[in-house]
Amino acid sequence: MPYVMPAVMRNIDVMGSTMGSRKEFADMVEFVTKKQLKPVVSRVVRGINDMDALDSLFADMQQGKQFGKLVVEIPKEGESSKL
Amino acid sequence: MPAGISIRKIDGKPSEVYYPLERITFSSPSPSPTQVKIRISAAALNHRDLFIRQHLYPGISFGIPLLADGCGTVIDTGSDSSAKKWMGKRVILNPGTGWKDSPDGPEEKGGYKIMGGTKTNPLGTLVEELVIDASECEEAPPHLSDAEAAALPLTGLTAWRALSKTQRGQPGKNILVTGIGGGVALMALMFGSAAGAKVYVSSGDEAKLQKAKELGAAGGVNYKEEGWEKKLPEMVEGGKLDAIIDGAGGEIIVKGARLLKVRKRFFEVTVPY
């Protein structure tokens, strides 16, 4: 933990926050619907048959290339997935 | 039998190893009275999923499907009315269990249990079908595509709580969100702006700063530039920030302290454990 004295000397709160409650989840989704907000999707891979394609999403994340979320679309059985 | 993706065990030390992905099949049970069965249409990655593959995360499990974010359609339900009302609906899933509504943190003794790749939660969303308690469902916002809806839960939830805790998501406030490009940062930008605050962003990539401005960021600084912390106050009305939402830690705590108004908030949004 880096030296926090500059924060302390200014009466600044340093807080941790991780995830959220079921109630916060509901509130968040309601806000997104009400304000018509759209999460940014960086790239989509379609299908769960091609491990290399799925690996490429993880590679984007590891290299910090993404701007937004990396998503896998999972087609219904019988639909062809692009290989 | 429905298919999903988990990690496969190979030899190697934490941070050196990179577990390969493996397609698995599993039997999908009938939903119990309060459960629903969901045909997943999209699932999204989070940083924890990468850390799991690198064995840089506690409690990892081989054979449990990966990922915590999912969107899908309810194709079967249990007999309880709380489950039946979801039949045919498009839903997104609460990414973890154990935390009902306490402002302080998870009520359950074992703590918060996130879906995907770990022993603490038997579910993961990178699957064709998933059976889950109906109470973990929310209606997928109708204006979102399946991919956009799947992109929402974990980062949306994390950014929502972090911003709420600052109590600075309001008109007239100046917030800095670092590392724009990551999912939580982008949701914090979106929520902060929608709440009327001016949200400034940082990145090491000029293209990401430009995209962030197109999404409504009031300004951006490149943290790879020497002296970025002197450029930022010139952009901000009044010269000082009201809150910083940061997911990485490090020097931001020292530099950030000088950018914040005295008696204002500063946050560390941590990797969920």
GROMACS .gro file of C-alpha atoms in nm:
model
  356
    1MET     CA    1   0.000   0.000   0.000
    2PRO     CA    2   0.168   0.322  -0.110
    3TYR     CA    3   0.231   0.605   0.131
    4VAL     CA    4  -0.108   0.754   0.216
    5MET     CA    5   0.003   1.048   0.431
    6PRO     CA    6  -0.080   1.308   0.163
    7ALA     CA    7  -0.439   1.184   0.177
    8VAL     CA    8  -0.441   1.167   0.556
    9MET     CA    9  -0.311   1.524   0.592
   10ARG     CA   10  -0.599   1.650   0.378
   11ASN     CA   11  -0.870   1.462   0.567
   12ILE     CA   12  -0.940   1.266   0.254
   13ASP     CA   13  -1.125   0.936   0.280
   14VAL     CA   14  -0.963   0.643   0.106
   15MET     CA   15  -1.222   0.371   0.073
   16GLY     CA   16  -1.238   0.029  -0.076
   17SER     CA   17  -1.531  -0.091  -0.280
   18THR     CA   18  -1.590  -0.422  -0.446
   19MET     CA   19  -1.896  -0.565  -0.622
   20GLY     CA   20  -2.235  -0.486  -0.462
   21SER     CA   21  -2.555  -0.620  -0.306
   22ARG     CA   22  -2.859  -0.777  -0.470
   23LYS     CA   23  -3.045  -0.455  -0.401
   24GLU     CA   24  -2.772  -0.246  -0.565
   25PHE     CA   25  -2.789  -0.478  -0.866
   26ALA     CA   26  -3.162  -0.413  -0.899
   27ASP     CA   27  -3.117  -0.037  -0.855
   28MET     CA   28  -2.839  -0.032  -1.114
   29VAL     CA   29  -3.040  -0.222  -1.376
   30GLU     CA   30  -3.339   0.005  -1.318
   31PHE     CA   31  -3.120   0.313  -1.371
   32VAL     CA   32  -2.970   0.170  -1.691
   33THR     CA   33  -3.320   0.098  -1.825
   34LYS     CA   34  -3.459   0.437  -1.723
   35LYS     CA   35  -3.167   0.636  -1.866
   36GLN     CA   36  -3.125   0.407  -2.171
   37LEU     CA   37  -2.753   0.364  -2.101
   38LYS     CA   38  -2.555   0.124  -2.317
   39PRO     CA   39  -2.250  -0.067  -2.191
   40VAL     CA   40  -1.962  -0.046  -2.436
   41VAL     CA   41  -1.888  -0.377  -2.608
   42SER     CA   42  -1.532  -0.400  -2.734
   43ARG     CA   43  -1.546  -0.723  -2.930
   44VAL     CA   44  -1.775  -1.026  -2.970
   45VAL     CA   45  -1.682  -1.385  -3.050
   46ARG     CA   46  -1.971  -1.601  -3.166
   47GLY     CA   47  -1.977  -1.965  -3.057
   48ILE     CA   48  -1.808  -2.187  -2.800
   49ASN     CA   49  -1.652  -2.439  -3.041
   50ASP     CA   50  -1.338  -2.248  -3.139
   51MET     CA   51  -1.098  -2.229  -2.842
   52ASP     CA   52  -0.856  -2.010  -3.038
   53ALA     CA   53  -1.125  -1.749  -3.096
   54LEU     CA   54  -1.217  -1.755  -2.727
   55ASP     CA   55  -0.847  -1.731  -2.634
   56SER     CA   56  -0.816  -1.419  -2.849
   57LEU     CA   57  -1.065  -1.239  -2.622
   58PHE     CA   58  -0.851  -1.321  -2.319
   59ALA     CA   59  -0.545  -1.203  -2.514
   60ASP     CA   60  -0.713  -0.866  -2.579
   61MET     CA   61  -0.767  -0.832  -2.206
   62GLN     CA   62  -0.415  -0.938  -2.115
   63GLN     CA   63  -0.270  -0.684  -2.359
   64GLY     CA   64  -0.502  -0.410  -2.239
   65LYS     CA   65  -0.631  -0.362  -2.593
   66GLN     CA   66  -0.998  -0.360  -2.509
   67PHE     CA   67  -1.222  -0.056  -2.491
   68GLY     CA   68  -1.527  -0.198  -2.321
   69LYS     CA   69  -1.640  -0.553  -2.264
   70LEU     CA   70  -1.527  -0.870  -2.435
   71VAL     CA   71  -1.831  -1.088  -2.504
   72VAL     CA   72  -1.907  -1.443  -2.619
   73GLU     CA   73  -2.237  -1.499  -2.798
   74ILE     CA   74  -2.365  -1.853  -2.759
   75PRO     CA   75  -2.583  -1.960  -3.053
   76LYS     CA   76  -2.871  -2.203  -3.004
   77GLU     CA   77  -2.802  -2.565  -3.092
   78GLY     CA   78  -2.836  -2.610  -3.465
   79GLU     CA   79  -2.735  -2.254  -3.549
   80SER     CA   80  -2.399  -2.245  -3.722
   81SER     CA   81  -2.121  -2.065  -3.542
   82LYS     CA   82  -1.860  -1.886  -3.752
   83LEU     CA   83  -1.531  -2.067  -3.736
   84MET     CA   84  -2.636  -3.241  -2.286
   85PRO     CA   85  -2.556  -2.871  -2.276
   86ALA     CA   86  -2.198  -2.755  -2.331
   87GLY     CA   87  -1.987  -2.496  -2.155
   88ILE     CA   88  -1.630  -2.378  -2.120
   89SER     CA   89  -1.407  -2.432  -1.817
   90ILE     CA   90  -1.032  -2.437  -1.762
   91ARG     CA   91  -0.826  -2.752  -1.783
   92LYS     CA   92  -0.554  -2.826  -1.529
   93ILE     CA   93  -0.197  -2.833  -1.650
   94ASP     CA   94   0.124  -2.812  -1.450
   95GLY     CA   95   0.273  -2.475  -1.371
   96LYS     CA   96   0.326  -2.212  -1.102
   97PRO     CA   97   0.085  -1.926  -1.028
   98SER     CA   98   0.144  -1.629  -1.262
   99GLU     CA   99   0.353  -1.851  -1.494
  100VAL     CA  100   0.085  -2.103  -1.580
  101TYR     CA  101  -0.198  -2.025  -1.823
  102TYR     CA  102  -0.475  -2.282  -1.802
  103PRO     CA  103  -0.617  -2.378  -2.141
  104LEU     CA  104  -0.988  -2.351  -2.214
  105GLU     CA  105  -1.180  -2.674  -2.244
  106ARG     CA  106  -1.527  -2.745  -2.380
  107ILE     CA  107  -1.722  -2.959  -2.133
  108THR     CA  108  -2.069  -3.107  -2.128
  109PHE     CA  109  -2.277  -3.148  -1.817
  110SER     CA  110  -2.624  -3.262  -1.723
  111SER     CA  111  -2.863  -2.974  -1.676
  112PRO     CA  112  -3.100  -3.052  -1.387
  113SER     CA  113  -3.470  -2.969  -1.381
  114PRO     CA  114  -3.532  -2.648  -1.192
  115SER     CA  115  -3.640  -2.685  -0.829
  116PRO     CA  116  -3.959  -2.495  -0.725
  117THR     CA  117  -3.785  -2.157  -0.694
  118GLN     CA  118  -3.539  -2.200  -0.980
  119VAL     CA  119  -3.542  -2.118  -1.350
  120LYS     CA  120  -3.354  -2.275  -1.642
  121ILE     CA  121  -3.195  -2.021  -1.874
  122ARG     CA  122  -3.076  -2.062  -2.232
  123ILE     CA  123  -2.771  -1.833  -2.219
  124SER     CA  124  -2.730  -1.617  -2.530
  125ALA     CA  125  -2.424  -1.414  -2.427
  126ALA     CA  126  -2.160  -1.408  -2.154
  127ALA     CA  127  -1.892  -1.148  -2.084
  128LEU     CA  128  -1.533  -1.161  -1.956
  129ASN     CA  129  -1.405  -0.982  -1.646
  130HIS     CA  130  -1.049  -0.944  -1.524
  131ARG     CA  131  -1.100  -1.211  -1.262
  132ASP     CA  132  -1.148  -1.466  -1.544
  133LEU     CA  133  -0.802  -1.384  -1.679
  134PHE     CA  134  -0.654  -1.405  -1.328
  135ILE     CA  135  -0.820  -1.746  -1.283
  136ARG     CA  136  -0.643  -1.874  -1.595
  137GLN     CA  137  -0.314  -1.743  -1.456
  138HIS     CA  138  -0.382  -1.901  -1.115
  139LEU     CA  139  -0.370  -1.555  -0.960
  140TYR     CA  140  -0.705  -1.591  -0.786
  141PRO     CA  141  -0.816  -1.786  -0.478
  142GLY     CA  142  -1.024  -2.106  -0.489
  143ILE     CA  143  -1.002  -2.176  -0.861
  144SER     CA  144  -1.174  -2.493  -0.982
  145PHE     CA  145  -1.129  -2.703  -1.294
  146GLY     CA  146  -1.459  -2.819  -1.441
  147ILE     CA  147  -1.677  -2.532  -1.320
  148PRO     CA  148  -1.779  -2.316  -1.616
  149LEU     CA  149  -1.608  -1.979  -1.646
  150LEU     CA  150  -1.754  -1.628  -1.636
  151ALA     CA  151  -1.985  -1.431  -1.411
  152ASP     CA  152  -2.178  -1.218  -1.662
  153GLY     CA  153  -2.470  -1.368  -1.851
  154CYS     CA  154  -2.781  -1.283  -2.052
  155GLY     CA  155  -3.035  -1.539  -2.168
  156THR     CA  156  -3.398  -1.647  -2.196
  157VAL     CA  157  -3.589  -1.846  -1.937
  158ILE     CA  158  -3.694  -2.177  -2.098
  159ASP     CA  159  -3.820  -2.370  -1.795
  160THR     CA  160  -3.916  -2.292  -1.438
  161GLY     CA  161  -3.997  -2.451  -1.106
  162SER     CA  162  -4.353  -2.457  -0.970
  163ASP     CA  163  -4.330  -2.156  -0.739
  164SER     CA  164  -4.495  -1.836  -0.864
  165SER     CA  165  -4.167  -1.652  -0.800
  166ALA     CA  166  -4.012  -1.872  -1.072
  167LYS     CA  167  -4.308  -1.909  -1.310
  168LYS     CA  168  -4.337  -1.534  -1.366
  169TRP     CA  169  -4.000  -1.545  -1.550
  170MET     CA  170  -4.105  -1.799  -1.815
  171GLY     CA  171  -4.000  -1.677  -2.161
  172LYS     CA  172  -3.842  -1.357  -2.031
  173ARG     CA  173  -3.499  -1.230  -2.130
  174VAL     CA  174  -3.290  -1.188  -1.817
  175ILE     CA  175  -2.949  -1.089  -1.686
  176LEU     CA  176  -2.802  -1.244  -1.375
  177ASN     CA  177  -2.680  -1.115  -1.043
  178PRO     CA  178  -2.311  -1.206  -1.076
  179GLY     CA  179  -2.272  -1.341  -0.722
  180THR     CA  180  -2.456  -1.459  -0.412
  181GLY     CA  181  -2.438  -1.387  -0.040
  182TRP     CA  182  -2.511  -1.016  -0.031
  183LYS     CA  183  -2.871  -0.905   0.003
  184ASP     CA  184  -2.887  -0.536   0.089
  185SER     CA  185  -2.646  -0.437   0.365
  186PRO     CA  186  -2.467  -0.113   0.283
  187ASP     CA  187  -2.155  -0.248   0.449
  188GLY     CA  188  -2.087  -0.575   0.272
  189PRO     CA  189  -2.204  -0.934   0.224
  190GLU     CA  190  -2.422  -1.061   0.509
  191GLU     CA  191  -2.334  -1.426   0.454
  192LYS     CA  192  -2.052  -1.563   0.661
  193GLY     CA  193  -1.867  -1.710   0.365
  194GLY     CA  194  -1.875  -1.372   0.196
  195TYR     CA  195  -1.971  -1.284  -0.157
  196LYS     CA  196  -1.955  -1.572  -0.407
  197ILE     CA  197  -1.905  -1.473  -0.768
  198MET     CA  198  -2.000  -1.706  -1.053
  199GLY     CA  199  -1.733  -1.855  -1.276
  200GLY     CA  200  -1.439  -2.089  -1.232
  201THR     CA  201  -1.411  -2.110  -0.852
  202LYS     CA  202  -1.507  -2.355  -0.578
  203THR     CA  203  -1.724  -2.103  -0.397
  204ASN     CA  204  -1.998  -2.096  -0.658
  205PRO     CA  205  -2.103  -2.400  -0.867
  206LEU     CA  206  -2.225  -2.183  -1.156
  207GLY     CA  207  -2.060  -2.000  -1.443
  208THR     CA  208  -2.220  -1.825  -1.738
  209LEU     CA  209  -2.010  -1.948  -2.032
  210VAL     CA  210  -2.263  -2.227  -2.087
  211GLU     CA  211  -2.554  -2.311  -2.315
  212GLU     CA  212  -2.788  -2.368  -2.022
  213LEU     CA  213  -2.786  -2.268  -1.657
  214VAL     CA  214  -3.023  -2.341  -1.367
  215ILE     CA  215  -3.033  -2.069  -1.102
  216ASP     CA  216  -3.261  -1.933  -0.832
  217ALA     CA  217  -3.522  -1.706  -0.986
  218SER     CA  218  -3.435  -1.433  -0.733
  219GLU     CA  219  -3.100  -1.378  -0.906
  220CYS     CA  220  -3.270  -1.267  -1.229
  221GLU     CA  221  -3.338  -0.915  -1.346
  222GLU     CA  222  -3.519  -0.833  -1.667
  223ALA     CA  223  -3.263  -0.756  -1.936
  224PRO     CA  224  -3.306  -0.388  -2.030
  225PRO     CA  225  -3.511  -0.399  -2.352
  226HIS     CA  226  -3.299  -0.138  -2.532
  227LEU     CA  227  -2.985  -0.354  -2.506
  228SER     CA  228  -2.871  -0.629  -2.742
  229ASP     CA  229  -2.786  -0.968  -2.586
  230ALA     CA  230  -2.415  -0.879  -2.593
  231GLU     CA  231  -2.473  -0.538  -2.434
  232ALA     CA  232  -2.699  -0.690  -2.168
  233ALA     CA  233  -2.436  -0.955  -2.087
  234ALA     CA  234  -2.178  -0.675  -2.059
  235LEU     CA  235  -2.371  -0.508  -1.780
  236PRO     CA  236  -2.388  -0.709  -1.453
  237LEU     CA  237  -2.046  -0.729  -1.283
  238THR     CA  238  -1.891  -0.404  -1.402
  239GLY     CA  239  -2.221  -0.219  -1.379
  240LEU     CA  240  -2.273  -0.339  -1.022
  241THR     CA  241  -1.917  -0.260  -0.914
  242ALA     CA  242  -1.921   0.089  -1.069
  243TRP     CA  243  -2.267   0.159  -0.926
  244ARG     CA  244  -2.166   0.081  -0.570
  245ALA     CA  245  -1.834   0.266  -0.597
  246LEU     CA  246  -2.000   0.579  -0.732
  247SER     CA  247  -2.279   0.559  -0.471
  248LYS     CA  248  -2.022   0.537  -0.194
  249THR     CA  249  -1.854   0.858  -0.311
  250GLN     CA  250  -2.185   1.039  -0.279
  251ARG     CA  251  -2.049   1.263  -0.555
  252GLY     CA  252  -2.258   1.139  -0.846
  253GLN     CA  253  -2.448   1.466  -0.881
  254PRO     CA  254  -2.447   1.792  -1.077
  255GLY     CA  255  -2.164   2.028  -0.996
  256LYS     CA  256  -1.923   1.753  -0.893
  257ASN     CA  257  -1.596   1.665  -1.064
  258ILE     CA  258  -1.492   1.301  -1.067
  259LEU     CA  259  -1.178   1.137  -1.206
  260VAL     CA  260  -1.209   0.780  -1.331
  261THR     CA  261  -0.872   0.623  -1.405
  262GLY     CA  262  -0.792   0.354  -1.660
  263ILE     CA  263  -1.078   0.426  -1.900
  264GLY     CA  264  -1.120   0.128  -2.132
  265GLY     CA  265  -1.179  -0.118  -1.854
  266GLY     CA  266  -1.538  -0.222  -1.794
  267VAL     CA  267  -1.580  -0.077  -1.445
  268ALA     CA  268  -1.423   0.255  -1.546
  269LEU     CA  269  -1.653   0.289  -1.846
  270MET     CA  270  -1.961   0.218  -1.637
  271ALA     CA  271  -1.843   0.470  -1.376
  272LEU     CA  272  -1.805   0.729  -1.655
  273MET     CA  273  -2.155   0.650  -1.778
  274PHE     CA  274  -2.324   0.651  -1.439
  275GLY     CA  275  -2.140   0.961  -1.319
  276SER     CA  276  -2.226   1.154  -1.634
  277ALA     CA  277  -2.590   1.038  -1.629
  278ALA     CA  278  -2.612   1.159  -1.269
  279GLY     CA  279  -2.497   1.505  -1.381
  280ALA     CA  280  -2.138   1.503  -1.258
  281LYS     CA  281  -1.844   1.603  -1.477
  282VAL     CA  282  -1.634   1.291  -1.525
  283TYR     CA  283  -1.267   1.319  -1.625
  284VAL     CA  284  -1.074   1.013  -1.732
  285SER     CA  285  -0.718   0.887  -1.760
  286SER     CA  286  -0.555   0.635  -1.989
  287GLY     CA  287  -0.216   0.557  -2.139
  288ASP     CA  288  -0.376   0.544  -2.483
  289GLU     CA  289  -0.480   0.857  -2.675
  290ALA     CA  290  -0.740   0.670  -2.879
  291LYS     CA  291  -0.915   0.556  -2.560
  292LEU     CA  292  -0.918   0.914  -2.429
  293GLN     CA  293  -1.080   1.028  -2.752
  294LYS     CA  294  -1.345   0.754  -2.737
  295ALA     CA  295  -1.415   0.843  -2.375
  296LYS     CA  296  -1.482   1.205  -2.473
  297GLU     CA  297  -1.724   1.081  -2.740
  298LEU     CA  298  -1.902   0.894  -2.459
  299GLY     CA  299  -1.934   1.213  -2.254
  300ALA     CA  300  -1.610   1.247  -2.056
  301ALA     CA  301  -1.552   1.613  -1.969
  302GLY     CA  302  -1.181   1.575  -2.034
  303GLY     CA  303  -0.897   1.327  -2.028
  304VAL     CA  304  -0.531   1.299  -1.931
  305ASN     CA  305  -0.266   1.058  -2.051
  306TYR     CA  306  -0.097   0.916  -1.741
  307LYS     CA  307   0.210   0.822  -1.944
  308GLU     CA  308   0.285   1.193  -1.983
  309GLU     CA  309   0.510   1.343  -1.721
  310GLY     CA  310   0.316   1.602  -1.522
  311TRP     CA  311  -0.034   1.481  -1.613
  312GLU     CA  312  -0.139   1.570  -1.261
  313LYS     CA  313  -0.065   1.936  -1.336
  314LYS     CA  314  -0.266   1.934  -1.660
  315LEU     CA  315  -0.577   1.796  -1.497
  316PRO     CA  316  -0.651   2.084  -1.255
  317GLU     CA  317  -0.643   2.324  -1.552
  318MET     CA  318  -0.930   2.131  -1.714
  319VAL     CA  319  -1.142   2.110  -1.400
  320GLU     CA  320  -1.368   2.397  -1.300
  321GLY     CA  321  -1.248   2.514  -0.960
  322GLY     CA  322  -0.926   2.321  -1.011
  323LYS     CA  323  -1.004   2.038  -0.770
  324LEU     CA  324  -1.173   1.700  -0.789
  325ASP     CA  325  -1.451   1.575  -0.562
  326ALA     CA  326  -1.377   1.206  -0.601
  327ILE     CA  327  -1.143   0.964  -0.775
  328ILE     CA  328  -1.252   0.615  -0.874
  329ASP     CA  329  -0.948   0.402  -0.938
  330GLY     CA  330  -0.907   0.030  -0.997
  331ALA     CA  331  -0.533  -0.006  -0.997
  332GLY     CA  332  -0.385   0.161  -0.690
  333GLY     CA  333  -0.024   0.272  -0.681
  334GLU     CA  334   0.084   0.629  -0.730
  335ILE     CA  335  -0.273   0.753  -0.781
  336ILE     CA  336  -0.318   0.757  -0.404
  337VAL     CA  337  -0.034   1.005  -0.360
  338LYS     CA  338  -0.093   1.213  -0.674
  339GLY     CA  339  -0.469   1.195  -0.632
  340ALA     CA  340  -0.459   1.333  -0.280
  341ARG     CA  341  -0.322   1.659  -0.416
  342LEU     CA  342  -0.594   1.679  -0.680
  343LEU     CA  343  -0.884   1.636  -0.442
  344LYS     CA  344  -1.065   1.901  -0.244
  345VAL     CA  345  -0.993   1.875   0.122
  346ARG     CA  346  -1.251   1.650   0.293
  347LYS     CA  347  -1.356   1.481  -0.028
  348ARG     CA  348  -1.368   1.119  -0.125
  349PHE     CA  349  -1.124   0.889  -0.287
  350PHE     CA  350  -1.181   0.533  -0.381
  351GLU     CA  351  -1.009   0.216  -0.455
  352VAL     CA  352  -1.224  -0.023  -0.654
  353THR     CA  353  -1.064  -0.355  -0.595
  354VAL     CA  354  -1.050  -0.680  -0.779
  355PRO     CA  355  -1.338  -0.881  -0.635
  356TYR     CA  356  -1.220  -1.158  -0.405
   0.00000   0.00000   0.00000
